[in-house]
Amino acid sequence: GATGETGAVGATGPTGPTGATGATGPTGATGPTNVNATLANTDAQTAVNATPLTLGTVVTNNGLTTANNSITVPDTGTYSISYGINEVTGANQNDYVEIAINGTGQTSTRRSMSSTAGVGGSYVLNLNTNDIITVVPTVTDSTQIGNTGGPSLTLTVVRLS
């Protein structure tokens, strides 16, 4: 004879036991460490054309080389670099300051000096192993960087990646 109709679906059975835990995955890559340095000059100073400004005080240093008014990076990577310069006596419209890498001024970091206010900026730059960062002025006459209300100059370098 003919096959009869399919019966109703039965109730779901009980959940089975949990399986064994899988193997631990590989450890992820180590993130960047806290690599940074800040230099400052708490004294007034004279800006000499095309000569790195004086940075005699190490405020912090975590993994960078600080010497000769400069900061040297140990590894190729992306870095945040910021500087601030106090107001300047004798500044004119042709006087400016900028970050230099290995002695070459970075025009994108150039700021006009001011006799009424401090100037500065923060920049993200790709650097190579052993690049040396300084702050260099271009001045036409004798120019004095003051220290009223703060240091005459600060420079900070922080590794981002």
Short mmCIF file of N, CA and C in Angstrom, two decimals:
data_model
loop_
_atom_site.label_atom_id
_atom_site.label_comp_id
_atom_site.label_asym_id
_atom_site.label_seq_id
_atom_site.Cartn_x
_atom_site.Cartn_y
_atom_site.Cartn_z
N GLY A 1 0.78 -1.17 0.00
CA GLY A 1 0.00 0.00 0.00
C GLY A 1 0.84 1.26 0.00
N ALA A 2 0.19 2.41 0.00
CA ALA A 2 0.80 3.74 -0.05
C ALA A 2 1.44 4.10 1.29
N THR A 3 2.54 4.93 1.23
CA THR A 3 3.22 5.39 2.45
C THR A 3 2.35 6.41 3.12
N GLY A 4 2.26 6.36 4.40
CA GLY A 4 1.43 7.29 5.16
C GLY A 4 2.07 8.66 5.30
N GLU A 5 1.35 9.61 5.82
CA GLU A 5 1.85 10.99 6.00
C GLU A 5 2.95 11.01 7.06
N THR A 6 3.90 11.98 6.86
CA THR A 6 5.00 12.14 7.83
C THR A 6 4.43 12.70 9.10
N GLY A 7 4.90 12.18 10.20
CA GLY A 7 4.40 12.61 11.49
C GLY A 7 4.98 13.96 11.90
N ALA A 8 4.51 14.52 12.98
CA ALA A 8 4.98 15.81 13.51
C ALA A 8 6.42 15.67 13.99
N VAL A 9 7.19 16.80 13.90
CA VAL A 9 8.59 16.82 14.34
C VAL A 9 8.59 16.71 15.86
N GLY A 10 9.50 15.91 16.38
CA GLY A 10 9.57 15.71 17.81
C GLY A 10 10.29 16.88 18.50
N ALA A 11 10.29 16.89 19.81
CA ALA A 11 10.95 17.93 20.60
C ALA A 11 12.46 17.81 20.43
N THR A 12 13.19 18.99 20.55
CA THR A 12 14.64 19.01 20.44
C THR A 12 15.23 18.32 21.65
N GLY A 13 16.25 17.53 21.42
CA GLY A 13 16.89 16.81 22.50
C GLY A 13 17.77 17.73 23.33
N PRO A 14 18.31 17.26 24.43
CA PRO A 14 19.18 18.07 25.30
C PRO A 14 20.49 18.41 24.60
N THR A 15 21.09 19.59 24.99
CA THR A 15 22.36 20.02 24.42
C THR A 15 23.44 19.06 24.86
N GLY A 16 24.36 18.79 23.93
CA GLY A 16 25.45 17.87 24.24
C GLY A 16 26.53 18.56 25.06
N PRO A 17 27.50 17.84 25.55
CA PRO A 17 28.57 18.42 26.36
C PRO A 17 29.44 19.36 25.52
N THR A 18 30.06 20.39 26.18
CA THR A 18 30.95 21.34 25.51
C THR A 18 32.20 20.61 25.07
N GLY A 19 32.67 20.95 23.88
CA GLY A 19 33.86 20.32 23.35
C GLY A 19 35.12 20.85 24.03
N ALA A 20 36.23 20.25 23.76
CA ALA A 20 37.51 20.65 24.34
C ALA A 20 37.92 22.04 23.81
N THR A 21 38.63 22.82 24.65
CA THR A 21 39.12 24.14 24.26
C THR A 21 40.20 23.98 23.20
N GLY A 22 40.15 24.85 22.20
CA GLY A 22 41.14 24.78 21.13
C GLY A 22 42.50 25.31 21.58
N ALA A 23 43.49 25.11 20.74
CA ALA A 23 44.85 25.55 21.05
C ALA A 23 44.90 27.08 21.08
N THR A 24 45.80 27.64 21.90
CA THR A 24 46.00 29.09 21.99
C THR A 24 46.63 29.58 20.69
N GLY A 25 46.16 30.70 20.22
CA GLY A 25 46.70 31.28 18.99
C GLY A 25 48.07 31.91 19.22
N PRO A 26 48.74 32.30 18.15
CA PRO A 26 50.07 32.90 18.29
C PRO A 26 49.99 34.29 18.94
N THR A 27 51.04 34.69 19.62
CA THR A 27 51.12 36.00 20.24
C THR A 27 51.17 37.07 19.15
N GLY A 28 50.45 38.14 19.37
CA GLY A 28 50.45 39.24 18.40
C GLY A 28 51.75 40.03 18.45
N ALA A 29 51.93 40.87 17.46
CA ALA A 29 53.13 41.71 17.39
C ALA A 29 53.17 42.69 18.56
N THR A 30 54.36 42.99 19.02
CA THR A 30 54.52 43.96 20.11
C THR A 30 54.26 45.35 19.58
N GLY A 31 53.48 46.11 20.29
CA GLY A 31 53.19 47.49 19.90
C GLY A 31 54.39 48.38 20.18
N PRO A 32 54.34 49.60 19.68
CA PRO A 32 55.47 50.51 19.90
C PRO A 32 55.62 50.83 21.39
N THR A 33 56.86 50.98 21.80
CA THR A 33 57.12 51.35 23.19
C THR A 33 57.08 52.87 23.30
N ASN A 34 57.11 53.34 24.50
CA ASN A 34 57.06 54.77 24.77
C ASN A 34 58.43 55.38 24.46
N VAL A 35 58.64 55.79 23.21
CA VAL A 35 59.91 56.37 22.79
C VAL A 35 59.69 57.86 22.56
N ASN A 36 60.33 58.69 23.40
CA ASN A 36 60.14 60.13 23.28
C ASN A 36 61.27 60.87 23.99
N ALA A 37 61.40 62.13 23.65
CA ALA A 37 62.35 63.01 24.34
C ALA A 37 61.88 64.45 24.20
N THR A 38 62.15 65.24 25.23
CA THR A 38 61.91 66.68 25.18
C THR A 38 63.17 67.38 25.66
N LEU A 39 63.63 68.35 24.87
CA LEU A 39 64.76 69.20 25.22
C LEU A 39 64.26 70.62 25.36
N ALA A 40 64.96 71.42 26.16
CA ALA A 40 64.58 72.81 26.34
C ALA A 40 65.81 73.66 26.60
N ASN A 41 65.63 74.96 26.44
CA ASN A 41 66.64 75.93 26.87
C ASN A 41 65.91 76.95 27.71
N THR A 42 66.21 76.97 29.00
CA THR A 42 65.52 77.90 29.90
C THR A 42 66.15 79.28 29.89
N ASP A 43 67.30 79.42 29.22
CA ASP A 43 67.97 80.72 29.13
C ASP A 43 67.62 81.42 27.83
N ALA A 44 67.71 82.74 27.84
CA ALA A 44 67.60 83.49 26.58
C ALA A 44 68.80 83.07 25.72
N GLN A 45 68.65 83.21 24.40
CA GLN A 45 69.75 82.85 23.51
C GLN A 45 69.73 83.71 22.25
N THR A 46 70.91 83.83 21.64
CA THR A 46 71.04 84.57 20.40
C THR A 46 70.89 83.61 19.23
N ALA A 47 70.02 83.96 18.28
CA ALA A 47 69.84 83.14 17.09
C ALA A 47 70.92 83.51 16.08
N VAL A 48 71.67 82.51 15.64
CA VAL A 48 72.71 82.70 14.62
C VAL A 48 72.22 82.03 13.35
N ASN A 49 72.25 82.74 12.25
CA ASN A 49 71.72 82.25 11.00
C ASN A 49 72.25 80.85 10.65
N ALA A 50 71.32 79.92 10.35
CA ALA A 50 71.61 78.56 9.88
C ALA A 50 72.38 77.71 10.89
N THR A 51 72.37 78.10 12.17
CA THR A 51 73.04 77.34 13.23
C THR A 51 71.98 76.80 14.18
N PRO A 52 72.01 75.48 14.46
CA PRO A 52 70.99 74.94 15.37
C PRO A 52 70.93 75.72 16.68
N LEU A 53 69.71 75.98 17.14
CA LEU A 53 69.51 76.68 18.40
C LEU A 53 69.92 75.78 19.57
N THR A 54 70.27 76.40 20.68
CA THR A 54 70.75 75.68 21.85
C THR A 54 69.60 75.06 22.63
N LEU A 55 69.76 73.77 22.95
CA LEU A 55 68.80 73.01 23.74
C LEU A 55 69.58 72.28 24.83
N GLY A 56 69.89 72.97 25.91
CA GLY A 56 70.81 72.42 26.90
C GLY A 56 70.22 71.57 27.99
N THR A 57 68.89 71.53 28.13
CA THR A 57 68.27 70.79 29.22
C THR A 57 67.48 69.61 28.68
N VAL A 58 67.77 68.40 29.17
CA VAL A 58 66.98 67.22 28.83
C VAL A 58 65.84 67.16 29.84
N VAL A 59 64.62 67.38 29.36
CA VAL A 59 63.44 67.35 30.22
C VAL A 59 63.01 65.89 30.43
N THR A 60 62.89 65.14 29.35
CA THR A 60 62.62 63.70 29.40
C THR A 60 63.39 63.03 28.28
N ASN A 61 63.72 61.76 28.48
CA ASN A 61 64.34 60.98 27.41
C ASN A 61 64.04 59.51 27.65
N ASN A 62 63.30 58.94 26.73
CA ASN A 62 62.93 57.53 26.78
C ASN A 62 63.25 56.88 25.44
N GLY A 63 64.49 56.46 25.28
CA GLY A 63 64.85 55.68 24.10
C GLY A 63 65.38 56.45 22.91
N LEU A 64 65.61 57.76 23.04
CA LEU A 64 66.20 58.54 21.96
C LEU A 64 67.57 59.02 22.40
N THR A 65 68.38 59.47 21.46
CA THR A 65 69.70 60.00 21.79
C THR A 65 69.63 61.51 21.77
N THR A 66 70.07 62.14 22.86
CA THR A 66 70.08 63.59 22.94
C THR A 66 71.52 64.06 23.11
N ALA A 67 71.97 64.90 22.19
CA ALA A 67 73.33 65.43 22.26
C ALA A 67 73.46 66.58 21.27
N ASN A 68 74.35 67.52 21.58
CA ASN A 68 74.67 68.61 20.65
C ASN A 68 73.43 69.35 20.15
N ASN A 69 72.53 69.68 21.10
CA ASN A 69 71.33 70.46 20.76
C ASN A 69 70.41 69.74 19.78
N SER A 70 70.40 68.40 19.84
CA SER A 70 69.63 67.62 18.88
C SER A 70 69.05 66.37 19.52
N ILE A 71 68.12 65.76 18.79
CA ILE A 71 67.55 64.47 19.15
C ILE A 71 67.76 63.55 17.95
N THR A 72 68.32 62.35 18.19
CA THR A 72 68.54 61.37 17.14
C THR A 72 67.59 60.20 17.36
N VAL A 73 66.90 59.77 16.28
CA VAL A 73 65.95 58.66 16.39
C VAL A 73 66.68 57.35 16.12
N PRO A 74 66.35 56.28 16.86
CA PRO A 74 67.07 55.03 16.70
C PRO A 74 66.56 54.15 15.56
N ASP A 75 65.31 54.38 15.15
CA ASP A 75 64.70 53.48 14.17
C ASP A 75 63.87 54.25 13.15
N THR A 76 63.76 53.67 11.96
CA THR A 76 62.86 54.21 10.94
C THR A 76 61.43 54.12 11.46
N GLY A 77 60.66 55.17 11.24
CA GLY A 77 59.28 55.16 11.69
C GLY A 77 58.62 56.51 11.50
N THR A 78 57.42 56.63 12.03
CA THR A 78 56.64 57.86 11.97
C THR A 78 56.74 58.52 13.35
N TYR A 79 57.08 59.81 13.36
CA TYR A 79 57.32 60.53 14.60
C TYR A 79 56.52 61.83 14.61
N SER A 80 56.06 62.19 15.80
CA SER A 80 55.48 63.51 16.03
C SER A 80 56.61 64.40 16.54
N ILE A 81 56.80 65.53 15.88
CA ILE A 81 57.84 66.47 16.27
C ILE A 81 57.18 67.82 16.51
N SER A 82 57.45 68.40 17.67
CA SER A 82 56.90 69.72 17.96
C SER A 82 57.99 70.59 18.56
N TYR A 83 57.85 71.89 18.30
CA TYR A 83 58.78 72.85 18.89
C TYR A 83 58.04 74.12 19.21
N GLY A 84 58.60 74.87 20.14
CA GLY A 84 58.06 76.18 20.49
C GLY A 84 59.22 77.12 20.77
N ILE A 85 59.11 78.31 20.24
CA ILE A 85 60.15 79.32 20.44
C ILE A 85 59.49 80.56 21.04
N ASN A 86 60.15 81.14 22.02
CA ASN A 86 59.61 82.30 22.72
C ASN A 86 59.70 83.53 21.81
N GLU A 87 59.16 84.65 22.27
CA GLU A 87 59.22 85.88 21.46
C GLU A 87 60.67 86.31 21.26
N VAL A 88 60.87 87.02 20.16
CA VAL A 88 62.22 87.34 19.71
C VAL A 88 62.39 88.85 19.62
N THR A 89 63.50 89.35 20.15
CA THR A 89 63.83 90.76 20.01
C THR A 89 64.63 90.94 18.73
N GLY A 90 64.22 91.90 17.91
CA GLY A 90 64.93 92.17 16.68
C GLY A 90 64.45 91.36 15.50
N ALA A 91 63.35 90.64 15.63
CA ALA A 91 62.84 89.84 14.52
C ALA A 91 62.23 90.75 13.46
N ASN A 92 62.42 90.37 12.20
CA ASN A 92 61.74 91.07 11.12
C ASN A 92 60.99 90.06 10.26
N GLN A 93 60.30 90.52 9.24
CA GLN A 93 59.43 89.65 8.44
C GLN A 93 60.18 88.57 7.68
N ASN A 94 61.51 88.68 7.59
CA ASN A 94 62.30 87.67 6.89
C ASN A 94 62.91 86.63 7.81
N ASP A 95 62.69 86.75 9.12
CA ASP A 95 63.27 85.82 10.09
C ASP A 95 62.29 84.69 10.37
N TYR A 96 62.80 83.47 10.34
CA TYR A 96 61.95 82.32 10.63
C TYR A 96 62.77 81.22 11.29
N VAL A 97 62.07 80.21 11.76
CA VAL A 97 62.68 79.06 12.40
C VAL A 97 61.98 77.82 11.85
N GLU A 98 62.71 76.69 11.78
CA GLU A 98 62.12 75.45 11.26
C GLU A 98 62.87 74.24 11.81
N ILE A 99 62.23 73.09 11.72
CA ILE A 99 62.87 71.83 12.07
C ILE A 99 63.83 71.47 10.95
N ALA A 100 65.02 70.99 11.33
CA ALA A 100 65.98 70.48 10.34
C ALA A 100 66.20 69.01 10.63
N ILE A 101 66.27 68.23 9.57
CA ILE A 101 66.59 66.81 9.68
C ILE A 101 67.92 66.60 8.97
N ASN A 102 68.91 66.14 9.74
CA ASN A 102 70.27 65.96 9.22
C ASN A 102 70.78 67.24 8.57
N GLY A 103 70.43 68.38 9.17
CA GLY A 103 70.93 69.66 8.70
C GLY A 103 70.11 70.30 7.59
N THR A 104 69.10 69.62 7.09
CA THR A 104 68.27 70.16 6.01
C THR A 104 66.96 70.67 6.57
N GLY A 105 66.69 71.96 6.38
CA GLY A 105 65.45 72.55 6.87
C GLY A 105 64.24 71.94 6.19
N GLN A 106 63.19 71.75 6.98
CA GLN A 106 61.93 71.20 6.48
C GLN A 106 60.95 72.37 6.33
N THR A 107 60.79 72.84 5.10
CA THR A 107 60.01 74.06 4.87
C THR A 107 58.57 73.95 5.36
N SER A 108 58.03 72.73 5.42
CA SER A 108 56.65 72.58 5.90
C SER A 108 56.53 72.88 7.39
N THR A 109 57.67 72.96 8.10
CA THR A 109 57.67 73.23 9.54
C THR A 109 58.08 74.66 9.85
N ARG A 110 58.26 75.47 8.84
CA ARG A 110 58.77 76.84 9.00
C ARG A 110 57.71 77.75 9.61
N ARG A 111 58.15 78.56 10.60
CA ARG A 111 57.30 79.55 11.23
C ARG A 111 58.05 80.86 11.33
N SER A 112 57.37 81.95 11.04
CA SER A 112 57.97 83.28 11.18
C SER A 112 58.18 83.59 12.64
N MET A 113 59.34 84.17 12.96
CA MET A 113 59.60 84.60 14.33
C MET A 113 58.77 85.86 14.60
N SER A 114 58.48 86.08 15.88
CA SER A 114 57.66 87.22 16.25
C SER A 114 58.26 87.94 17.44
N SER A 115 58.16 89.27 17.42
CA SER A 115 58.65 90.04 18.56
C SER A 115 57.55 90.25 19.60
N THR A 116 56.33 89.75 19.33
CA THR A 116 55.22 89.95 20.26
C THR A 116 54.66 88.66 20.85
N ALA A 117 55.01 87.51 20.28
CA ALA A 117 54.46 86.24 20.77
C ALA A 117 55.37 85.08 20.39
N GLY A 118 55.29 84.02 21.16
CA GLY A 118 56.01 82.81 20.81
C GLY A 118 55.35 82.13 19.63
N VAL A 119 56.10 81.30 18.92
CA VAL A 119 55.57 80.56 17.78
C VAL A 119 56.04 79.11 17.88
N GLY A 120 55.42 78.25 17.12
CA GLY A 120 55.82 76.84 17.09
C GLY A 120 54.81 76.04 16.33
N GLY A 121 54.96 74.73 16.40
CA GLY A 121 54.04 73.84 15.71
C GLY A 121 54.34 72.40 16.02
N SER A 122 53.40 71.53 15.60
CA SER A 122 53.55 70.08 15.74
C SER A 122 53.36 69.44 14.38
N TYR A 123 54.21 68.47 14.08
CA TYR A 123 54.24 67.87 12.75
C TYR A 123 54.42 66.37 12.87
N VAL A 124 53.87 65.61 11.94
CA VAL A 124 54.09 64.18 11.86
C VAL A 124 54.98 63.94 10.65
N LEU A 125 56.17 63.37 10.90
CA LEU A 125 57.15 63.17 9.84
C LEU A 125 57.65 61.73 9.85
N ASN A 126 57.93 61.21 8.67
CA ASN A 126 58.55 59.89 8.55
C ASN A 126 60.06 60.09 8.60
N LEU A 127 60.71 59.39 9.52
CA LEU A 127 62.14 59.53 9.71
C LEU A 127 62.84 58.20 9.51
N ASN A 128 64.13 58.26 9.23
CA ASN A 128 64.95 57.08 9.05
C ASN A 128 65.87 56.87 10.25
N THR A 129 66.37 55.66 10.38
CA THR A 129 67.30 55.34 11.46
C THR A 129 68.44 56.35 11.49
N ASN A 130 68.73 56.86 12.68
CA ASN A 130 69.82 57.82 12.94
C ASN A 130 69.59 59.21 12.36
N ASP A 131 68.36 59.55 11.98
CA ASP A 131 68.08 60.93 11.58
C ASP A 131 68.26 61.83 12.80
N ILE A 132 68.84 63.00 12.59
CA ILE A 132 69.12 63.96 13.65
C ILE A 132 68.21 65.16 13.49
N ILE A 133 67.46 65.49 14.55
CA ILE A 133 66.50 66.59 14.51
C ILE A 133 67.04 67.76 15.31
N THR A 134 67.03 68.95 14.69
CA THR A 134 67.42 70.19 15.34
C THR A 134 66.40 71.26 14.98
N VAL A 135 66.50 72.41 15.63
CA VAL A 135 65.67 73.57 15.29
C VAL A 135 66.64 74.66 14.83
N VAL A 136 66.42 75.14 13.60
CA VAL A 136 67.38 76.05 12.97
C VAL A 136 66.69 77.34 12.54
N PRO A 137 67.29 78.50 12.88
CA PRO A 137 66.72 79.78 12.46
C PRO A 137 67.34 80.29 11.16
N THR A 138 66.60 81.11 10.49
CA THR A 138 67.13 81.93 9.40
C THR A 138 66.87 83.37 9.83
N VAL A 139 67.95 84.11 10.10
CA VAL A 139 67.83 85.48 10.59
C VAL A 139 68.74 86.39 9.77
N THR A 140 68.31 87.65 9.64
CA THR A 140 69.08 88.61 8.86
C THR A 140 69.94 89.51 9.73
N ASP A 141 69.55 89.71 10.98
CA ASP A 141 70.29 90.58 11.90
C ASP A 141 70.45 89.86 13.24
N SER A 142 71.11 90.52 14.17
CA SER A 142 71.24 89.98 15.51
C SER A 142 69.85 89.83 16.11
N THR A 143 69.53 88.62 16.53
CA THR A 143 68.19 88.31 17.01
C THR A 143 68.31 87.57 18.33
N GLN A 144 67.64 88.09 19.36
CA GLN A 144 67.68 87.50 20.70
C GLN A 144 66.36 86.82 21.00
N ILE A 145 66.42 85.53 21.37
CA ILE A 145 65.22 84.79 21.75
C ILE A 145 65.08 84.88 23.26
N GLY A 146 63.96 85.40 23.71
CA GLY A 146 63.75 85.63 25.14
C GLY A 146 63.35 84.39 25.90
N ASN A 147 63.30 84.53 27.22
CA ASN A 147 62.84 83.44 28.08
C ASN A 147 61.82 83.94 29.10
N THR A 148 61.11 85.00 28.74
CA THR A 148 60.08 85.54 29.62
C THR A 148 58.87 84.62 29.60
N GLY A 149 58.46 84.16 30.76
CA GLY A 149 57.28 83.32 30.86
C GLY A 149 57.49 81.88 30.46
N GLY A 150 58.69 81.49 30.10
CA GLY A 150 58.95 80.10 29.71
C GLY A 150 60.28 79.99 29.02
N PRO A 151 60.64 78.80 28.60
CA PRO A 151 61.94 78.61 27.96
C PRO A 151 62.03 79.35 26.63
N SER A 152 63.25 79.62 26.21
CA SER A 152 63.44 80.26 24.90
C SER A 152 63.09 79.29 23.78
N LEU A 153 63.27 77.97 24.04
CA LEU A 153 63.01 76.97 23.01
C LEU A 153 62.73 75.63 23.66
N THR A 154 61.78 74.88 23.07
CA THR A 154 61.56 73.48 23.44
C THR A 154 61.46 72.66 22.15
N LEU A 155 61.86 71.40 22.23
CA LEU A 155 61.76 70.47 21.11
C LEU A 155 61.34 69.12 21.68
N THR A 156 60.28 68.54 21.13
CA THR A 156 59.79 67.23 21.57
C THR A 156 59.66 66.30 20.36
N VAL A 157 60.15 65.07 20.53
CA VAL A 157 60.02 64.04 19.49
C VAL A 157 59.39 62.81 20.14
N VAL A 158 58.32 62.28 19.51
CA VAL A 158 57.61 61.11 20.01
C VAL A 158 57.43 60.12 18.86
N ARG A 159 57.84 58.87 19.07
CA ARG A 159 57.63 57.86 18.03
C ARG A 159 56.17 57.42 18.05
N LEU A 160 55.53 57.45 16.88
CA LEU A 160 54.13 57.03 16.76
C LEU A 160 54.03 55.59 16.28
N SER A 161 54.88 55.22 15.31
CA SER A 161 54.87 53.83 14.79
C SER A 161 56.16 53.57 14.04
#
